[in-house]
């Protein structure tokens, strides 16, 4: 590529990524030259300003038609824009939590936290816009490696060290399995470009290769299931959620999970939805043929996540199993395929608000304690009525109670499972049963807050950054529960997901 061609590319479609990259470099340099005694919170505020700037630049690109550069390795389409918007909103809220985070033993290397976090965000954004297996894998590894380090940021905390080690080991296994599946796809198609793979396999797939492609599908799906913490590949999540700093746990539960589903859907839909499952004309696509396997995994994830959560006393472990269960709900949408984009986007939006809001409250109550036992919520209504009411809103939304965004999200998935042909009645029934089981441990927290005697008489001081997160999340949870069309109309008006296949 000569310089003239290089300069003629539409680099403006990468403006959000360039802004995040620039902020990473700026924060890195400032951290190096700042005095060791200087307060690193200013780096967090610079990070917040940078992410907001990236969100503004993305908003300016919403009306931009679908485009790609660098031989279609980077794509700007409705799919990438819609989900990068969620990633950036979640990143801003997590940074507000990080700025206010002061654990009991302190964090010696707080400057590193901000640019590693932004590097993970950059990897997730690259995944959302990738049109090639190599760039997808590069974004995945940038997100993963940064997350491994973030999980172990509390170097003097034994559980943080343990969580980082377990995360690295399980992450390495999942990466190897995913890459193994991708290598089969590349071997069959002779290219790493997603659209070129889809076109080649649709026209030239030999009957004897269908089994290899099926093996590739299961390898990719299993590898990414580790990233999503779906059963039975969820074993790392409770330990990592418990040991990681609370802002990192919030990031893993929201932004990282969003990125995982983005990668899963882009690969599965672009490649496996167009490839026939048999050599006979008119045969179902491979993705439709394996629906039952994905449905079984979704059902198992919902059941295991909610049932094991019943026995948890550590609130971060409880929310880890809750996160596993919510991954199962989202896998229901993936398995049924029907109305997948809007269903998954709205659910991830609702989950972003209710989960980050809950972790903001958890951070306030546990960061100075030696444990995250559920007893820290005892008598919260008497110590801080506002905080208790806000936490109640988030818990009701996570449980799927009407009037909250979580209810609308689950309702959309439930309806999507029934309107397909044939309808997934068993999967929809499992989803209802699993949701009912979740009421026990969610309402257990409510019982602690409103009906148990207070643990101590101290008032809970709400820091500014955490107050912003709780306020935004509470408003978003209620607003999109009462008026979900605000989000859905915005999605339908501004994004045409058919350009994912163009």
PDB file of C-alpha atoms in Angstrom, residues 49-229:
ATOM      1  CA  UNK A  49     -12.973  12.732  29.687  1.00  0.00           C
ATOM      2  CA  UNK A  50     -11.362  10.587  26.985  1.00  0.00           C
ATOM      3  CA  UNK A  51     -14.097   7.945  27.042  1.00  0.00           C
ATOM      4  CA  UNK A  52     -16.775  10.658  26.884  1.00  0.00           C
ATOM      5  CA  UNK A  53     -14.909  12.161  23.910  1.00  0.00           C
ATOM      6  CA  UNK A  54     -14.865   8.750  22.217  1.00  0.00           C
ATOM      7  CA  UNK A  55     -18.599   8.391  22.851  1.00  0.00           C
ATOM      8  CA  UNK A  56     -19.247  11.812  21.284  1.00  0.00           C
ATOM      9  CA  UNK A  57     -17.164  10.903  18.213  1.00  0.00           C
ATOM     10  CA  UNK A  58     -19.116   7.638  17.930  1.00  0.00           C
ATOM     11  CA  UNK A  59     -22.396   9.543  18.146  1.00  0.00           C
ATOM     12  CA  UNK A  60     -21.258  11.709  15.227  1.00  0.00           C
ATOM     13  CA  UNK A  61     -20.687   8.509  13.215  1.00  0.00           C
ATOM     14  CA  UNK A  62     -24.163   7.062  13.797  1.00  0.00           C
ATOM     15  CA  UNK A  63     -25.468   8.445  10.480  1.00  0.00           C
ATOM     16  CA  UNK A  64     -22.359   7.272   8.625  1.00  0.00           C
ATOM     17  CA  UNK A  65     -23.099   4.537   6.114  1.00  0.00           C
ATOM     18  CA  UNK A  66     -21.497   1.112   6.522  1.00  0.00           C
ATOM     19  CA  UNK A  67     -17.809   1.272   5.637  1.00  0.00           C
ATOM     20  CA  UNK A  68     -14.626  -0.741   6.018  1.00  0.00           C
ATOM     21  CA  UNK A  69     -10.903  -0.092   5.767  1.00  0.00           C
ATOM     22  CA  UNK A  70      -7.673  -2.072   5.803  1.00  0.00           C
ATOM     23  CA  UNK A  71      -8.984  -4.835   3.550  1.00  0.00           C
ATOM     24  CA  UNK A  72     -12.220  -5.184   5.537  1.00  0.00           C
ATOM     25  CA  UNK A  73     -10.411  -5.981   8.784  1.00  0.00           C
ATOM     26  CA  UNK A  74     -12.094  -2.971  10.440  1.00  0.00           C
ATOM     27  CA  UNK A  75     -15.793  -2.384   9.823  1.00  0.00           C
ATOM     28  CA  UNK A  76     -18.101   0.427  10.835  1.00  0.00           C
ATOM     29  CA  UNK A  77     -21.620  -0.948  10.620  1.00  0.00           C
ATOM     30  CA  UNK A  78     -24.775  -0.715  12.713  1.00  0.00           C
ATOM     31  CA  UNK A  79     -23.781  -3.751  14.762  1.00  0.00           C
ATOM     32  CA  UNK A  80     -20.441  -2.262  15.791  1.00  0.00           C
ATOM     33  CA  UNK A  81     -21.845   1.207  16.488  1.00  0.00           C
ATOM     34  CA  UNK A  82     -24.719  -0.047  18.646  1.00  0.00           C
ATOM     35  CA  UNK A  83     -22.576  -2.277  20.829  1.00  0.00           C
ATOM     36  CA  UNK A  84     -19.616   0.114  21.083  1.00  0.00           C
ATOM     37  CA  UNK A  85     -22.090   2.616  22.501  1.00  0.00           C
ATOM     38  CA  UNK A  86     -22.860   0.162  25.315  1.00  0.00           C
ATOM     39  CA  UNK A  87     -19.156  -0.466  25.909  1.00  0.00           C
ATOM     40  CA  UNK A  88     -18.389   3.243  26.225  1.00  0.00           C
ATOM     41  CA  UNK A  89     -21.318   3.925  28.563  1.00  0.00           C
ATOM     42  CA  UNK A  90     -20.243   1.041  30.764  1.00  0.00           C
ATOM     43  CA  UNK A  91     -16.600   2.194  30.696  1.00  0.00           C
ATOM     44  CA  UNK A  92     -17.461   5.706  31.899  1.00  0.00           C
ATOM     45  CA  UNK A  93     -19.447   4.336  34.832  1.00  0.00           C
ATOM     46  CA  UNK A  94     -16.702   1.859  35.783  1.00  0.00           C
ATOM     47  CA  UNK A  95     -14.119   4.665  35.727  1.00  0.00           C
ATOM     48  CA  UNK A  96     -16.284   6.653  38.149  1.00  0.00           C
ATOM     49  CA  UNK A  97     -16.179   3.630  40.456  1.00  0.00           C
ATOM     50  CA  UNK A  98     -12.414   3.306  40.021  1.00  0.00           C
ATOM     51  CA  UNK A  99     -11.739   6.949  40.875  1.00  0.00           C
ATOM     52  CA  UNK A 100     -13.604   6.480  44.172  1.00  0.00           C
ATOM     53  CA  UNK A 101     -12.105   3.081  45.000  1.00  0.00           C
ATOM     54  CA  UNK A 102      -9.913   3.026  48.119  1.00  0.00           C
ATOM     55  CA  UNK A 103      -9.491  -0.497  49.542  1.00  0.00           C
ATOM     56  CA  UNK A 104      -8.328  -0.993  53.102  1.00  0.00           C
ATOM     57  CA  UNK A 105      -4.742  -1.880  52.184  1.00  0.00           C
ATOM     58  CA  UNK A 106      -4.586   0.701  49.371  1.00  0.00           C
ATOM     59  CA  UNK A 107      -3.421   0.180  45.793  1.00  0.00           C
ATOM     60  CA  UNK A 108       0.218   1.039  45.212  1.00  0.00           C
ATOM     61  CA  UNK A 109       0.048   1.037  41.406  1.00  0.00           C
ATOM     62  CA  UNK A 110      -3.158   2.947  40.772  1.00  0.00           C
ATOM     63  CA  UNK A 111      -1.864   4.737  37.665  1.00  0.00           C
ATOM     64  CA  UNK A 112      -1.490   1.435  35.841  1.00  0.00           C
ATOM     65  CA  UNK A 113      -5.121   0.641  36.542  1.00  0.00           C
ATOM     66  CA  UNK A 114      -6.448   3.386  34.288  1.00  0.00           C
ATOM     67  CA  UNK A 115      -4.412   2.717  31.161  1.00  0.00           C
ATOM     68  CA  UNK A 116      -4.790  -1.053  31.492  1.00  0.00           C
ATOM     69  CA  UNK A 117      -8.530  -0.586  31.822  1.00  0.00           C
ATOM     70  CA  UNK A 118      -8.609   1.640  28.716  1.00  0.00           C
ATOM     71  CA  UNK A 119      -6.483  -0.930  26.849  1.00  0.00           C
ATOM     72  CA  UNK A 120      -9.088  -3.576  27.701  1.00  0.00           C
ATOM     73  CA  UNK A 121     -11.813  -1.217  26.475  1.00  0.00           C
ATOM     74  CA  UNK A 122      -9.896  -0.642  23.230  1.00  0.00           C
ATOM     75  CA  UNK A 123      -9.660  -4.396  22.692  1.00  0.00           C
ATOM     76  CA  UNK A 124     -13.412  -4.776  23.223  1.00  0.00           C
ATOM     77  CA  UNK A 125     -14.137  -1.967  20.740  1.00  0.00           C
ATOM     78  CA  UNK A 126     -11.842  -3.562  18.162  1.00  0.00           C
ATOM     79  CA  UNK A 127     -13.728  -6.830  18.587  1.00  0.00           C
ATOM     80  CA  UNK A 128     -17.020  -5.065  17.894  1.00  0.00           C
ATOM     81  CA  UNK A 129     -15.689  -3.634  14.605  1.00  0.00           C
ATOM     82  CA  UNK A 130     -13.545  -6.522  13.386  1.00  0.00           C
ATOM     83  CA  UNK A 131     -14.314  -8.151  10.062  1.00  0.00           C
ATOM     84  CA  UNK A 132     -11.410 -10.571  10.130  1.00  0.00           C
ATOM     85  CA  UNK A 133     -10.455 -13.500  12.375  1.00  0.00           C
ATOM     86  CA  UNK A 134      -6.990 -12.049  13.015  1.00  0.00           C
ATOM     87  CA  UNK A 135      -8.229  -8.636  14.150  1.00  0.00           C
ATOM     88  CA  UNK A 136     -10.967 -10.331  16.196  1.00  0.00           C
ATOM     89  CA  UNK A 137      -8.391 -12.460  17.963  1.00  0.00           C
ATOM     90  CA  UNK A 138      -6.075  -9.483  18.498  1.00  0.00           C
ATOM     91  CA  UNK A 139      -8.887  -7.493  20.129  1.00  0.00           C
ATOM     92  CA  UNK A 140      -9.840 -10.492  22.248  1.00  0.00           C
ATOM     93  CA  UNK A 141      -6.281 -10.906  23.533  1.00  0.00           C
ATOM     94  CA  UNK A 142      -5.875  -7.180  24.246  1.00  0.00           C
ATOM     95  CA  UNK A 143      -9.034  -7.356  26.349  1.00  0.00           C
ATOM     96  CA  UNK A 144      -8.059 -10.637  28.022  1.00  0.00           C
ATOM     97  CA  UNK A 145      -4.436  -9.864  28.931  1.00  0.00           C
ATOM     98  CA  UNK A 146      -5.363  -6.457  30.343  1.00  0.00           C
ATOM     99  CA  UNK A 147      -8.146  -8.088  32.380  1.00  0.00           C
ATOM    100  CA  UNK A 148      -5.755 -10.690  33.819  1.00  0.00           C
ATOM    101  CA  UNK A 149      -3.525  -7.936  35.178  1.00  0.00           C
ATOM    102  CA  UNK A 150      -6.449  -5.847  36.441  1.00  0.00           C
ATOM    103  CA  UNK A 151      -7.809  -8.812  38.387  1.00  0.00           C
ATOM    104  CA  UNK A 152      -4.547  -8.968  40.358  1.00  0.00           C
ATOM    105  CA  UNK A 153      -4.098  -5.245  41.001  1.00  0.00           C
ATOM    106  CA  UNK A 154      -4.486  -5.693  44.777  1.00  0.00           C
ATOM    107  CA  UNK A 155      -0.992  -7.197  45.058  1.00  0.00           C
ATOM    108  CA  UNK A 156      -1.064  -7.394  48.867  1.00  0.00           C
ATOM    109  CA  UNK A 157      -4.413  -9.178  48.861  1.00  0.00           C
ATOM    110  CA  UNK A 158      -4.172 -12.975  48.681  1.00  0.00           C
ATOM    111  CA  UNK A 159      -7.558 -13.485  47.016  1.00  0.00           C
ATOM    112  CA  UNK A 160      -6.655 -10.981  44.299  1.00  0.00           C
ATOM    113  CA  UNK A 161      -3.481 -12.924  43.512  1.00  0.00           C
ATOM    114  CA  UNK A 162      -5.458 -16.167  43.404  1.00  0.00           C
ATOM    115  CA  UNK A 163      -8.103 -14.664  41.124  1.00  0.00           C
ATOM    116  CA  UNK A 164      -5.491 -13.413  38.659  1.00  0.00           C
ATOM    117  CA  UNK A 165      -3.789 -16.819  38.527  1.00  0.00           C
ATOM    118  CA  UNK A 166      -7.036 -18.702  37.941  1.00  0.00           C
ATOM    119  CA  UNK A 167      -8.149 -16.156  35.359  1.00  0.00           C
ATOM    120  CA  UNK A 168      -4.872 -16.505  33.418  1.00  0.00           C
ATOM    121  CA  UNK A 169      -5.026 -20.308  33.406  1.00  0.00           C
ATOM    122  CA  UNK A 170      -8.668 -20.557  32.360  1.00  0.00           C
ATOM    123  CA  UNK A 171      -8.300 -17.668  29.925  1.00  0.00           C
ATOM    124  CA  UNK A 172      -5.321 -19.351  28.289  1.00  0.00           C
ATOM    125  CA  UNK A 173      -7.275 -22.592  27.856  1.00  0.00           C
ATOM    126  CA  UNK A 174     -10.266 -20.784  26.339  1.00  0.00           C
ATOM    127  CA  UNK A 175      -8.008 -18.816  23.990  1.00  0.00           C
ATOM    128  CA  UNK A 176      -6.330 -22.017  22.789  1.00  0.00           C
ATOM    129  CA  UNK A 177      -9.659 -23.743  22.152  1.00  0.00           C
ATOM    130  CA  UNK A 178     -11.075 -20.714  20.318  1.00  0.00           C
ATOM    131  CA  UNK A 179      -7.972 -20.371  18.172  1.00  0.00           C
ATOM    132  CA  UNK A 180      -8.075 -24.086  17.366  1.00  0.00           C
ATOM    133  CA  UNK A 181     -11.629 -23.707  16.051  1.00  0.00           C
ATOM    134  CA  UNK A 182     -10.695 -20.624  14.036  1.00  0.00           C
ATOM    135  CA  UNK A 183      -7.772 -22.507  12.468  1.00  0.00           C
ATOM    136  CA  UNK A 184     -10.187 -25.127  11.104  1.00  0.00           C
ATOM    137  CA  UNK A 185     -12.324 -22.382   9.550  1.00  0.00           C
ATOM    138  CA  UNK A 186      -9.236 -20.814   7.987  1.00  0.00           C
ATOM    139  CA  UNK A 187      -8.048 -24.191   6.731  1.00  0.00           C
ATOM    140  CA  UNK A 188     -11.368 -24.878   5.021  1.00  0.00           C
ATOM    141  CA  UNK A 189     -11.826 -21.411   3.491  1.00  0.00           C
ATOM    142  CA  UNK A 190      -8.222 -20.345   2.895  1.00  0.00           C
ATOM    143  CA  UNK A 191      -8.886 -16.821   4.201  1.00  0.00           C
ATOM    144  CA  UNK A 192      -9.366 -15.068   7.538  1.00  0.00           C
ATOM    145  CA  UNK A 193     -11.869 -12.458   6.304  1.00  0.00           C
ATOM    146  CA  UNK A 194     -15.316 -13.212   7.726  1.00  0.00           C
ATOM    147  CA  UNK A 195     -17.278 -12.249   4.622  1.00  0.00           C
ATOM    148  CA  UNK A 196     -14.888 -14.090   2.321  1.00  0.00           C
ATOM    149  CA  UNK A 197     -15.153 -17.179   4.560  1.00  0.00           C
ATOM    150  CA  UNK A 198     -18.946 -17.040   4.417  1.00  0.00           C
ATOM    151  CA  UNK A 199     -18.993 -16.613   0.627  1.00  0.00           C
ATOM    152  CA  UNK A 200     -16.491 -19.391  -0.016  1.00  0.00           C
ATOM    153  CA  UNK A 201     -18.086 -21.939   2.304  1.00  0.00           C
ATOM    154  CA  UNK A 202     -21.578 -21.235   0.994  1.00  0.00           C
ATOM    155  CA  UNK A 203     -20.531 -21.893  -2.597  1.00  0.00           C
ATOM    156  CA  UNK A 204     -17.758 -24.462  -2.313  1.00  0.00           C
ATOM    157  CA  UNK A 205     -18.332 -26.501   0.848  1.00  0.00           C
ATOM    158  CA  UNK A 206     -17.671 -30.179   0.257  1.00  0.00           C
ATOM    159  CA  UNK A 207     -19.950 -32.638   2.042  1.00  0.00           C
ATOM    160  CA  UNK A 208     -16.947 -34.253   3.715  1.00  0.00           C
ATOM    161  CA  UNK A 209     -15.928 -30.876   5.143  1.00  0.00           C
ATOM    162  CA  UNK A 210     -19.245 -30.230   6.890  1.00  0.00           C
ATOM    163  CA  UNK A 211     -18.138 -32.339   9.847  1.00  0.00           C
ATOM    164  CA  UNK A 212     -14.905 -30.363  10.153  1.00  0.00           C
ATOM    165  CA  UNK A 213     -16.894 -27.131  10.074  1.00  0.00           C
ATOM    166  CA  UNK A 214     -19.204 -28.493  12.761  1.00  0.00           C
ATOM    167  CA  UNK A 215     -16.136 -29.294  14.876  1.00  0.00           C
ATOM    168  CA  UNK A 216     -14.855 -25.748  14.287  1.00  0.00           C
ATOM    169  CA  UNK A 217     -18.210 -24.337  15.412  1.00  0.00           C
ATOM    170  CA  UNK A 218     -18.167 -26.263  18.683  1.00  0.00           C
ATOM    171  CA  UNK A 219     -14.541 -25.337  19.373  1.00  0.00           C
ATOM    172  CA  UNK A 220     -15.245 -21.628  18.864  1.00  0.00           C
ATOM    173  CA  UNK A 221     -18.480 -21.804  20.827  1.00  0.00           C
ATOM    174  CA  UNK A 222     -16.874 -23.659  23.750  1.00  0.00           C
ATOM    175  CA  UNK A 223     -13.859 -21.345  23.781  1.00  0.00           C
ATOM    176  CA  UNK A 224     -16.061 -18.262  23.903  1.00  0.00           C
ATOM    177  CA  UNK A 225     -18.291 -19.892  26.526  1.00  0.00           C
ATOM    178  CA  UNK A 226     -15.291 -19.656  28.882  1.00  0.00           C
ATOM    179  CA  UNK A 227     -15.184 -15.900  28.223  1.00  0.00           C
ATOM    180  CA  UNK A 228     -18.943 -15.590  28.844  1.00  0.00           C
ATOM    181  CA  UNK A 229     -18.719 -17.696  32.039  1.00  0.00           C
TER     182      UNK A 229
END
